[in-house]
N, CA, C and O atoms as CSV, one atom per row, in Angstrom:
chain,resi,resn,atom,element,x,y,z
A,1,UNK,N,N,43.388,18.198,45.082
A,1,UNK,CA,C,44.327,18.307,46.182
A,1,UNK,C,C,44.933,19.717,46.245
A,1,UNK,O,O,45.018,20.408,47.261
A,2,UNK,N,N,45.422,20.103,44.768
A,2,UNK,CA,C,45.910,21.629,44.886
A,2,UNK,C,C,44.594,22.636,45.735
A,2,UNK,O,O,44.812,23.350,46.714
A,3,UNK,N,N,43.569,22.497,45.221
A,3,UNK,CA,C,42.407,23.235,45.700
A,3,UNK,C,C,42.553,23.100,47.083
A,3,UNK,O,O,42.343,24.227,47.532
A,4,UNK,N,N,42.813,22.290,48.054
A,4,UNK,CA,C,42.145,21.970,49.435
A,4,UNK,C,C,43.847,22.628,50.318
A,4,UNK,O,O,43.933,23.096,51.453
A,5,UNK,N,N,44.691,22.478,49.556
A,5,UNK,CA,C,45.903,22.983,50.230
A,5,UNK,C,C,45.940,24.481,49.892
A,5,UNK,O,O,46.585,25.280,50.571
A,6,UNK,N,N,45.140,24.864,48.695
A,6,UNK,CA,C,45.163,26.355,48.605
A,6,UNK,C,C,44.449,27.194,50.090
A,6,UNK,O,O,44.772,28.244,50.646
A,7,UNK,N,N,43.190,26.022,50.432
A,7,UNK,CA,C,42.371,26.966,51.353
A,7,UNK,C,C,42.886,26.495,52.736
A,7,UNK,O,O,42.241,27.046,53.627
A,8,UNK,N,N,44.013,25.501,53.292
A,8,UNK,CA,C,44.442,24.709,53.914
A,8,UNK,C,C,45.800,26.206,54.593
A,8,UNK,O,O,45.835,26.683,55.727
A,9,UNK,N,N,46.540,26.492,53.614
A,9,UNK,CA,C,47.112,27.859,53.440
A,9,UNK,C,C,46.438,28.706,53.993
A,9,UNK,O,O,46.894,29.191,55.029
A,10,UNK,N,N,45.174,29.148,53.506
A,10,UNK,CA,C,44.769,30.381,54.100
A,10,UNK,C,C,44.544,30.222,55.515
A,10,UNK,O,O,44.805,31.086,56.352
A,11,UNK,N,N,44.107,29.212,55.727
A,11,UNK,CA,C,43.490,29.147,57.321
A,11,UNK,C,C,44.467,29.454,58.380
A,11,UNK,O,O,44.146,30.098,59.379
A,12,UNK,N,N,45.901,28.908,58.134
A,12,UNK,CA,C,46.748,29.073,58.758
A,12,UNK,C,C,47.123,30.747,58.703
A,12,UNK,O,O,46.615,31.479,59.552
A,13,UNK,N,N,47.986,31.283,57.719
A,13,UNK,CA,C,48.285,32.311,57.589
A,13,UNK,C,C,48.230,33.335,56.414
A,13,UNK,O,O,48.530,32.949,55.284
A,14,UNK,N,N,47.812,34.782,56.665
A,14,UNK,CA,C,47.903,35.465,56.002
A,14,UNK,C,C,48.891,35.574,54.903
A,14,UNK,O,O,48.596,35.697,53.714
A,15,UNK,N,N,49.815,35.533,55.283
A,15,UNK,CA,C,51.453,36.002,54.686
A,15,UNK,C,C,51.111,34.786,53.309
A,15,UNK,O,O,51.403,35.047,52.142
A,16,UNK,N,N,50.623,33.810,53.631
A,16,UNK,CA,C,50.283,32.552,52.491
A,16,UNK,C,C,49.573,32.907,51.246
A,16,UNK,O,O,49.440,32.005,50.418
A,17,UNK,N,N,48.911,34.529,50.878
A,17,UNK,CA,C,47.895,34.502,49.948
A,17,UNK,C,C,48.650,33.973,48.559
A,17,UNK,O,O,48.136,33.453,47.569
A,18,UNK,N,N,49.789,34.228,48.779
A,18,UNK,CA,C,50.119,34.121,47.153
A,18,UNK,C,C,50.470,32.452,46.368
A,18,UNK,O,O,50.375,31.928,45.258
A,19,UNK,N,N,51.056,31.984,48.200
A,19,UNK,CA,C,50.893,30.444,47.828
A,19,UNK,C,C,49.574,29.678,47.487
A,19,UNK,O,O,49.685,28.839,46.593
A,20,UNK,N,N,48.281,29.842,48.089
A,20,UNK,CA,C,47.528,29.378,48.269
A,20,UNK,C,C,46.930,29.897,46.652
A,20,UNK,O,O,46.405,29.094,45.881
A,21,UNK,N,N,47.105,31.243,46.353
A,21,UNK,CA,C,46.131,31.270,44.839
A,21,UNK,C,C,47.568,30.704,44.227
A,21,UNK,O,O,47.141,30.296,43.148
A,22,UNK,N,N,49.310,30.344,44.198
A,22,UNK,CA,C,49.653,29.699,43.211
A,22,UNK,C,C,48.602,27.858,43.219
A,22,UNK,O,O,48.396,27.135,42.244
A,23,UNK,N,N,48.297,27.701,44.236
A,23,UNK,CA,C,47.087,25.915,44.374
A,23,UNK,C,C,46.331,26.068,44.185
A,23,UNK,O,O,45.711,25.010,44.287
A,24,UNK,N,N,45.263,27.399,43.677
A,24,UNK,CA,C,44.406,27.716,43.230
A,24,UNK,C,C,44.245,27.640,41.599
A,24,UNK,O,O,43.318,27.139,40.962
A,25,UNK,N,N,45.488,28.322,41.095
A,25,UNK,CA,C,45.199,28.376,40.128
A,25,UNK,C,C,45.857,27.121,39.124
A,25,UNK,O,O,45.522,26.881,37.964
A,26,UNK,N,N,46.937,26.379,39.979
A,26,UNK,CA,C,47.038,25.116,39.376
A,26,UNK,C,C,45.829,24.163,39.754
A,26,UNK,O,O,45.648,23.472,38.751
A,27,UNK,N,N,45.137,23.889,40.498
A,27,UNK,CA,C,43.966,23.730,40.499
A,27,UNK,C,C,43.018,23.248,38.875
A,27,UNK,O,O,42.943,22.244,38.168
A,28,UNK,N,N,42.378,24.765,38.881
A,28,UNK,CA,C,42.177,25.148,37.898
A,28,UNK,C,C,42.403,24.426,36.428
A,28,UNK,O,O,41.613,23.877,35.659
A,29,UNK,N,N,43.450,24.602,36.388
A,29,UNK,CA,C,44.415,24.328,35.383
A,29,UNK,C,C,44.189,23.020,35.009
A,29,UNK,O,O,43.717,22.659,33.931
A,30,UNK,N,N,44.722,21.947,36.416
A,30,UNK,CA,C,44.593,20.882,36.385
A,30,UNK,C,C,43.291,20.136,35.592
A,30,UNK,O,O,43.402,19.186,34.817
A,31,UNK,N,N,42.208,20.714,35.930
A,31,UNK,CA,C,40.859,20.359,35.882
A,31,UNK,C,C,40.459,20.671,34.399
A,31,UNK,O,O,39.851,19.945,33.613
A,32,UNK,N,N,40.905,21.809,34.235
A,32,UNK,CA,C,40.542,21.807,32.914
A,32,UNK,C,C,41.560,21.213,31.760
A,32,UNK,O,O,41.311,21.431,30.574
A,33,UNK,N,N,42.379,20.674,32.042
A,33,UNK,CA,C,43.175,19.520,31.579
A,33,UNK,C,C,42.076,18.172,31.578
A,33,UNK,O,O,42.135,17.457,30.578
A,34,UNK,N,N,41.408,17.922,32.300
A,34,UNK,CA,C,40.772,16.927,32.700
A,34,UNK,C,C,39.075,17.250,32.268
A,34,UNK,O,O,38.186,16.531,32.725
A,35,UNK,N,N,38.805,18.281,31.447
A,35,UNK,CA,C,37.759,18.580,31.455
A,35,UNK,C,C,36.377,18.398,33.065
A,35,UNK,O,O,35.186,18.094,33.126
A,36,UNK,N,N,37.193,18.697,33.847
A,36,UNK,CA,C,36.448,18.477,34.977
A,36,UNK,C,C,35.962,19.936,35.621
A,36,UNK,O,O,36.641,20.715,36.289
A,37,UNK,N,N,34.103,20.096,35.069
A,37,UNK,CA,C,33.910,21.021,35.216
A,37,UNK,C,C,33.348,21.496,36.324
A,37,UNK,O,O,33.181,22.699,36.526
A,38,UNK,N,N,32.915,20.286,37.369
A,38,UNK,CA,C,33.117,20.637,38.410
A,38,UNK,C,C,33.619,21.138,39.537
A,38,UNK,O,O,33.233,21.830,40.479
A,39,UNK,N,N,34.849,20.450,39.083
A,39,UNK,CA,C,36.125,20.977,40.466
A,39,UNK,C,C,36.978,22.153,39.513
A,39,UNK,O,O,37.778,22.803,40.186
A,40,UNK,N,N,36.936,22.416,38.450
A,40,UNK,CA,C,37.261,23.948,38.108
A,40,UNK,C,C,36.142,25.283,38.468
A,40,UNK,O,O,36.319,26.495,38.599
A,41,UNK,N,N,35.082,24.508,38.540
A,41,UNK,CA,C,33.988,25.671,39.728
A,41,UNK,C,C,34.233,25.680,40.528
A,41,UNK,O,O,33.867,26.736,41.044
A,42,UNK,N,N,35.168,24.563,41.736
A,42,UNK,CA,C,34.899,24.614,42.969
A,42,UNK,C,C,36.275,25.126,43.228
A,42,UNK,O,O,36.505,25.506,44.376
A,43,UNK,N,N,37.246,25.196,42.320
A,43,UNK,CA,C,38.827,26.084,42.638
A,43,UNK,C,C,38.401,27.126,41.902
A,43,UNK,O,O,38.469,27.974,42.793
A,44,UNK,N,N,38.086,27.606,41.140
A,44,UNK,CA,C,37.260,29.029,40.554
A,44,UNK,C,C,36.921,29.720,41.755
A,44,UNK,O,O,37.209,30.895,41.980
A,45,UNK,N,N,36.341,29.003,42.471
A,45,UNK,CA,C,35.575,30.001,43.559
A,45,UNK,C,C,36.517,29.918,44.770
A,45,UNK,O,O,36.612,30.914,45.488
A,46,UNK,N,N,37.318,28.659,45.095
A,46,UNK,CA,C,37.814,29.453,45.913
A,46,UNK,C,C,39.116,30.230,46.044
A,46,UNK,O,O,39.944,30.525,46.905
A,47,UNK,N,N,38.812,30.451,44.439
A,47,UNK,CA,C,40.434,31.864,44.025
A,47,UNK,C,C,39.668,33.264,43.787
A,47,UNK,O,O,40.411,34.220,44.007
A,48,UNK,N,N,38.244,33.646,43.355
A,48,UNK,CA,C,37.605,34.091,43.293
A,48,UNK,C,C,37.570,35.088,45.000
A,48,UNK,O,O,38.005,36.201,45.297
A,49,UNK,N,N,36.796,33.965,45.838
A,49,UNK,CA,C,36.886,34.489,47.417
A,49,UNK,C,C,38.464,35.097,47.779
A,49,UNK,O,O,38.629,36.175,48.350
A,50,UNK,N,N,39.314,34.415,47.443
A,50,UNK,CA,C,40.569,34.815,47.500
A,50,UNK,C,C,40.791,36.153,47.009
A,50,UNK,O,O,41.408,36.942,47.725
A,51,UNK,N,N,40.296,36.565,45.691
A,51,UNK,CA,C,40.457,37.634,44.763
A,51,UNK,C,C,39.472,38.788,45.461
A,51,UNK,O,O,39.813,39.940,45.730
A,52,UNK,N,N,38.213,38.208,45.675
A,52,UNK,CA,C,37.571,39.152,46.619
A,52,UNK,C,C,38.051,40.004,48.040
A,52,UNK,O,O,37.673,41.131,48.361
A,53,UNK,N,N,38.930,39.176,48.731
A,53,UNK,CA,C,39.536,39.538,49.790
A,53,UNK,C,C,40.425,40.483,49.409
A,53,UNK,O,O,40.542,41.474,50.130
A,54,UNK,N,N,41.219,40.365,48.210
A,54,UNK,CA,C,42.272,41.369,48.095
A,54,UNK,C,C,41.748,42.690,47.094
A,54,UNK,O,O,42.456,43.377,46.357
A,55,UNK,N,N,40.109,42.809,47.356
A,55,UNK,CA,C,39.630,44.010,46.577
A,55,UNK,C,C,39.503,43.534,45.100
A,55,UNK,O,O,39.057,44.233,44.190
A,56,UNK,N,N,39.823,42.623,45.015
A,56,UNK,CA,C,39.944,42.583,43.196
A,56,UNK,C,C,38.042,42.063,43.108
A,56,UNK,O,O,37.959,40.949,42.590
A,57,UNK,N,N,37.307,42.372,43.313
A,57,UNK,CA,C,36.136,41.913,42.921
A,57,UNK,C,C,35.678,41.816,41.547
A,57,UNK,O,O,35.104,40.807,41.139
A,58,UNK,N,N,35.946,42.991,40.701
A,58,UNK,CA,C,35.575,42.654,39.390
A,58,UNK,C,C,36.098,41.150,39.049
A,58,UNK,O,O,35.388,40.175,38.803
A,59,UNK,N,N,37.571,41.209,39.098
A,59,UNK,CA,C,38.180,40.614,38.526
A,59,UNK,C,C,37.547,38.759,38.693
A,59,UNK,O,O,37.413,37.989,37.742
A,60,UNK,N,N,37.285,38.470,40.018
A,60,UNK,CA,C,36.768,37.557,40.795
A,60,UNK,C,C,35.500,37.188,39.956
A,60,UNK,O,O,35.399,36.057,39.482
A,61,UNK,N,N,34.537,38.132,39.771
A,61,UNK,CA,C,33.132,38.232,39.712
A,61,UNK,C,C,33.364,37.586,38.025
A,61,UNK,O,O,32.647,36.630,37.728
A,62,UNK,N,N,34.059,37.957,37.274
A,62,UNK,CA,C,34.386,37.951,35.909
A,62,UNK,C,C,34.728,36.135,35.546
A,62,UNK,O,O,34.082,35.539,34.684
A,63,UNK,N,N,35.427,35.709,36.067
A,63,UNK,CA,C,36.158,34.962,36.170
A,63,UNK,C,C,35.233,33.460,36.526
A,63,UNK,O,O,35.349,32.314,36.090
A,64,UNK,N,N,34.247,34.112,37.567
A,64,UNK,CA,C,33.297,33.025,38.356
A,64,UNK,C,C,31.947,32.745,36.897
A,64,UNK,O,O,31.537,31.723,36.347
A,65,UNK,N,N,31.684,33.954,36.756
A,65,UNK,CA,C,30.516,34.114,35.788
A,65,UNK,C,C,30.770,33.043,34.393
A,65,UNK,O,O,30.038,32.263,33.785
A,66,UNK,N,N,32.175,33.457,34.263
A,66,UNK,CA,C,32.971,32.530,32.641
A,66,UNK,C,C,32.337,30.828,33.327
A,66,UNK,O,O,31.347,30.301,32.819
A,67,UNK,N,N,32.969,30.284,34.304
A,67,UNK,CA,C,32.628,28.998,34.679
A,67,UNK,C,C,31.579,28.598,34.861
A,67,UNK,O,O,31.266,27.417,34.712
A,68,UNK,N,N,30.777,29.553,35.242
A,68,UNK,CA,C,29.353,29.187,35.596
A,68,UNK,C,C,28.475,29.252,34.856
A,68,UNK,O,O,27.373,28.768,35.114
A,69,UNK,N,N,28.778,29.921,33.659
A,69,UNK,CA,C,27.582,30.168,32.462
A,69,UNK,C,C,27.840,29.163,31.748
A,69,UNK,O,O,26.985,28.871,30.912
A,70,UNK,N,N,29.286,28.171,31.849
A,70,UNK,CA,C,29.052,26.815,30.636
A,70,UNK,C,C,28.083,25.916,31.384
A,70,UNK,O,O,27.787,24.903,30.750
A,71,UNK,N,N,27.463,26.053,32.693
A,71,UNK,CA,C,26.403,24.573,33.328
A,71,UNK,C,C,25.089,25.269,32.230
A,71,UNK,O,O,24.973,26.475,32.016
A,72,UNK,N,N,24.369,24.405,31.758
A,72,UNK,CA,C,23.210,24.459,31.362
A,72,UNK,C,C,22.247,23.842,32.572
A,72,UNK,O,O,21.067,24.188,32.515
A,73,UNK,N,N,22.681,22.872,33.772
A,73,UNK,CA,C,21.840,22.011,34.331
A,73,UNK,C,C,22.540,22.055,35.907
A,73,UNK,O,O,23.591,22.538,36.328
A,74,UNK,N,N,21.509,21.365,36.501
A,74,UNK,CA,C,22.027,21.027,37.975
A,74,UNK,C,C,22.352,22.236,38.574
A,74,UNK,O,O,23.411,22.357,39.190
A,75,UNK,N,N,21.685,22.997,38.478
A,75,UNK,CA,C,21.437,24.270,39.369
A,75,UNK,C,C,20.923,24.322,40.763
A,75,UNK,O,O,21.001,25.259,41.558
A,76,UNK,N,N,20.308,22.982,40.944
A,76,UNK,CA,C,19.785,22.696,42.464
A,76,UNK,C,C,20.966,22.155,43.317
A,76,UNK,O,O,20.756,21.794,44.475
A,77,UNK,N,N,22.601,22.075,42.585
A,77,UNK,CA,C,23.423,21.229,43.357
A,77,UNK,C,C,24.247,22.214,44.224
A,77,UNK,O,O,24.764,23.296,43.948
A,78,UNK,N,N,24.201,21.535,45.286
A,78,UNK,CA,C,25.302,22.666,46.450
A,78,UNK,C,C,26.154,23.648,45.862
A,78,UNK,O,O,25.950,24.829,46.145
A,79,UNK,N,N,27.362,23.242,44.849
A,79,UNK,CA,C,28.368,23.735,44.057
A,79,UNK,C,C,27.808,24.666,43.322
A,79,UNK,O,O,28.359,25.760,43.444
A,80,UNK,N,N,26.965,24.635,42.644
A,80,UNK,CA,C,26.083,26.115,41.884
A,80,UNK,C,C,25.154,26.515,42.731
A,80,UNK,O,O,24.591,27.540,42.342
A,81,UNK,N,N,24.792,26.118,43.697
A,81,UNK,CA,C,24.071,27.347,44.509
A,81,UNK,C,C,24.764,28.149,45.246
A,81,UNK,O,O,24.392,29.288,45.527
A,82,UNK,N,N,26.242,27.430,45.770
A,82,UNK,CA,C,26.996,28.470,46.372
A,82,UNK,C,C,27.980,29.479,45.392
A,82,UNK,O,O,28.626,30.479,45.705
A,83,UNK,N,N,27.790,28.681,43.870
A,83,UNK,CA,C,28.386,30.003,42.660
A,83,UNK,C,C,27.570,31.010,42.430
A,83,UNK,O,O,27.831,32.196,42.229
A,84,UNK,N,N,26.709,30.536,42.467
A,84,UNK,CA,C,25.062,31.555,42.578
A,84,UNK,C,C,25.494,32.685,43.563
A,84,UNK,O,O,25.821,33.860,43.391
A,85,UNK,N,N,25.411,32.136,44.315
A,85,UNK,CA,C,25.594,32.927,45.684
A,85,UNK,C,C,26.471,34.185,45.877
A,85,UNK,O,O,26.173,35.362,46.080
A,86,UNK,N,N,27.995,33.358,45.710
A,86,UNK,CA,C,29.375,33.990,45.263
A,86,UNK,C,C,29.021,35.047,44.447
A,86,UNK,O,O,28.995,36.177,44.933
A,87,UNK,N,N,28.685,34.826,43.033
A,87,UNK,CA,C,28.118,35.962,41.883
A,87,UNK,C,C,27.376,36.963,42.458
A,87,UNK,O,O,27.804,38.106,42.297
A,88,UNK,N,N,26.326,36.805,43.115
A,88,UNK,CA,C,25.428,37.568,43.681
A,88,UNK,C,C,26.235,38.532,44.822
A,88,UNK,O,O,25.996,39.732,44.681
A,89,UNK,N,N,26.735,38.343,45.425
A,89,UNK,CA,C,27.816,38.753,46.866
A,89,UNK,C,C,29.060,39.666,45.847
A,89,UNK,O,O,29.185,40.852,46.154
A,90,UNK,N,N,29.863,39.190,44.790
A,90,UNK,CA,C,30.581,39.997,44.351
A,90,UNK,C,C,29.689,41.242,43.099
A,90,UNK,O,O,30.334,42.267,42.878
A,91,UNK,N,N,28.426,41.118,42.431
A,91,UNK,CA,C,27.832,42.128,42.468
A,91,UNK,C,C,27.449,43.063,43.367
A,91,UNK,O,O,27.263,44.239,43.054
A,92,UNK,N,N,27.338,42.697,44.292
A,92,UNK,CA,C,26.911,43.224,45.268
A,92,UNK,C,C,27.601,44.915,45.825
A,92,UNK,O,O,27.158,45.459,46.836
């Protein structure tokens, strides 16, 4: 829920970045409380895109790579092809 109000924030307004990565990164948080390593990829990335927008790309790119290198599997699933993706775009 934190995740979807983080990007729920952005859509509306700019002036929101800082609220939307504080639901980002409780997010996060949350999930990995919960060992849920899914939806800490899927708020990873979208604090990451967030982080990208404000120039911070390393920082983004760094951050995405940590989450994404614990999957050993399921690389064909939407959620890691669009981390794939993400990674690839902030090398870029």
């Amino acid at each position: 829920m934190h995740r979807l109000k983080g990007e729920l924030l952005l859509r509306q307004d700019d002036s929101k970045l800082m609220e939307a990565q504080s639901c980002f990164e409780r997010a996060i948080e949350i999930a990995r409380k919960q060992s849920a390593k899914s939806l800490e990829l899927r708020a990873t990335m979208s604090l990451a895109r967030l982080f990208a927008k404000q120039g911070r790309r390393d920082e983004a790119r760094a951050m995405l790579a940590e989450i994404y290198g614990w999957f050993t599997e399921g690389f064909d699933t939407a959620d890691l092809r669009d981390a794939r993706t993400l990674l690839d775009e902030l090398a870029g």
